[in-house]
Coordinates of N, CA and C in Angstrom, one line a residue:
M1 N 0.8 -1.4 -0.1 CA -0.1 -0.5 0.0 C 1.4 1.4 0.2
N2 N 0.5 2.6 -0.6 CA 1.2 3.3 -1.2 C 0.8 4.0 0.0
D3 N 1.5 5.1 1.2 CA 1.8 6.0 2.8 C 2.2 7.1 1.8
P4 N 0.1 8.2 2.0 CA 1.2 9.1 1.5 C 2.1 10.7 2.6
Y5 N 2.4 9.4 3.4 CA 3.1 10.1 5.1 C 4.6 9.5 5.0
A6 N 4.4 8.7 3.6 CA 5.8 7.9 4.1 C 6.6 8.6 2.8
L7 N 7.6 8.3 2.7 CA 9.1 8.2 1.0 C 8.8 7.4 1.2
P8 N 9.7 6.3 -0.1 CA 10.1 5.7 -0.7 C 10.5 4.7 0.3
N9 N 11.3 4.8 0.7 CA 12.4 4.2 1.8 C 11.6 4.1 3.5
G10 N 10.3 4.6 3.9 CA 9.2 4.3 4.8 C 10.1 5.8 5.7
V11 N 10.4 6.3 5.7 CA 10.4 7.3 6.7 C 9.1 8.2 6.4
L12 N 8.9 8.3 8.1 CA 7.8 10.3 7.6 C 8.2 10.9 6.7
R13 N 8.0 12.0 6.3 CA 7.8 13.2 5.3 C 8.0 14.0 6.1
N14 N 9.0 15.0 6.2 CA 9.2 15.6 7.1 C 9.6 16.9 6.8
R15 N 9.6 18.4 7.3 CA 9.9 19.7 7.3 C 11.0 19.9 6.8
L16 N 12.5 19.3 7.5 CA 13.7 19.1 7.6 C 14.4 18.3 5.9
G17 N 13.7 17.5 6.1 CA 14.7 17.5 4.1 C 15.5 15.9 5.0
V18 N 15.1 15.1 5.5 CA 16.0 13.7 6.1 C 15.1 12.9 5.6
T19 N 15.9 11.4 5.7 CA 16.2 11.1 4.4 C 16.2 9.4 5.0
D20 N 16.8 9.8 5.7 CA 17.5 7.9 7.1 C 15.8 8.6 8.3
A21 N 15.6 6.9 8.6 CA 15.2 7.1 9.9 C 16.3 6.9 10.9
V22 N 17.4 7.0 11.1 CA 17.9 7.1 12.3 C 18.4 8.8 12.5
A23 N 18.5 9.2 11.0 CA 19.1 10.5 11.2 C 17.6 11.5 11.3
L24 N 16.4 11.7 11.8 CA 15.4 11.8 11.6 C 14.7 12.1 12.8
A25 N 15.1 10.2 13.5 CA 15.0 10.5 14.6 C 15.7 11.1 15.6
T26 N 17.0 11.2 15.7 CA 18.2 12.2 16.2 C 17.8 14.0 16.4
A27 N 17.4 14.0 15.0 CA 17.1 15.2 14.7 C 16.0 15.8 15.4
E28 N 14.4 14.4 15.7 CA 13.3 14.7 15.9 C 13.9 15.4 17.9
A29 N 14.6 13.8 18.0 CA 15.2 14.6 19.8 C 15.8 15.2 20.3
D30 N 16.9 16.1 19.3 CA 17.6 17.3 19.8 C 16.4 18.4 19.7
I31 N 15.6 18.7 17.8 CA 14.6 20.2 18.4 C 13.9 19.3 19.3
T32 N 12.7 18.1 20.0 CA 12.8 17.9 21.3 C 13.2 18.4 22.9
R33 N 13.8 18.3 22.9 CA 15.4 18.6 23.8 C 15.0 20.2 24.3
A34 N 15.0 20.5 22.8 CA 15.8 22.7 23.0 C 14.1 23.0 23.4
R35 N 13.5 22.7 22.3 CA 12.0 22.9 23.2 C 11.7 22.7 23.9
L36 N 12.3 21.3 25.1 CA 11.6 21.1 26.6 C 12.4 22.1 27.4
L37 N 13.8 23.0 27.2 CA 14.6 23.7 28.0 C 13.8 25.2 27.8
Q38 N 12.9 25.5 26.0 CA 12.5 26.7 25.7 C 11.4 27.4 26.7
V39 N 11.0 25.9 26.9 CA 9.7 25.4 28.0 C 9.4 25.5 29.9
D40 N 10.8 24.9 29.9 CA 11.1 25.1 31.6 C 11.4 26.1 31.9
R41 N 12.0 27.5 30.8 CA 12.9 28.5 31.3 C 11.2 29.4 31.1
H42 N 10.6 29.1 29.6 CA 9.3 30.1 30.2 C 7.9 29.5 30.1
P43 N 7.6 28.8 30.6 CA 6.8 28.1 31.1 C 5.0 29.1 29.6
P44 N 4.5 28.2 29.3 CA 2.5 29.2 29.3 C 2.0 29.7 30.1
P45 N 2.0 30.3 29.3 CA 0.7 30.6 31.0 C -0.7 30.0 31.0
G46 N -1.2 29.8 32.3 CA -1.7 29.4 32.2 C -2.7 28.4 34.1
D47 N -3.5 27.8 33.7 CA -4.0 27.2 35.4 C -3.5 25.8 35.1
F48 N -2.7 24.7 34.0 CA -2.9 23.3 34.0 C -4.1 22.9 34.0
D49 N -5.0 24.1 32.7 CA -6.0 23.2 32.6 C -6.0 22.4 31.0
L50 N -7.5 22.2 30.4 CA -7.0 21.3 29.2 C -6.5 22.2 28.1
D51 N -6.4 23.9 27.8 CA -6.5 24.5 27.2 C -4.8 25.2 27.4
H52 N -4.2 25.1 28.2 CA -3.1 25.1 28.8 C -2.0 24.2 28.7
L53 N -2.7 22.7 29.1 CA -2.2 21.7 28.3 C -1.8 21.4 26.9
R54 N -1.9 22.0 26.2 CA -2.7 22.2 25.1 C -1.3 22.5 24.6
R55 N -1.4 24.1 25.0 CA -0.6 25.3 24.8 C 1.5 24.2 24.8
F56 N 1.0 24.0 26.5 CA 2.3 23.0 26.1 C 2.6 21.9 25.0
H57 N 2.5 21.1 24.6 CA 2.1 20.1 23.3 C 2.4 21.1 22.4
A58 N 1.8 22.1 22.0 CA 2.1 23.0 20.8 C 3.9 23.6 20.5
A59 N 4.2 23.5 22.3 CA 5.3 24.4 22.7 C 6.6 24.1 22.3
I60 N 6.3 22.2 22.6 CA 7.6 21.4 23.1 C 7.3 20.6 21.1
F61 N 5.8 20.6 20.6 CA 6.2 19.2 19.2 C 4.9 20.6 18.1

């Protein structure tokens, strides 16, 4: 079956243009780590309700 979200080699299509699964996983981990540090320094304001948690998720991912 042809997956519109994957490259022919099975790696998910991505904005980074990475075509290797290991390199993509490494890049995703590095980006997520950097965003977690940003959120730790500057957390989204809110009351830890669902909308606030959604803002955390959007900031990280």
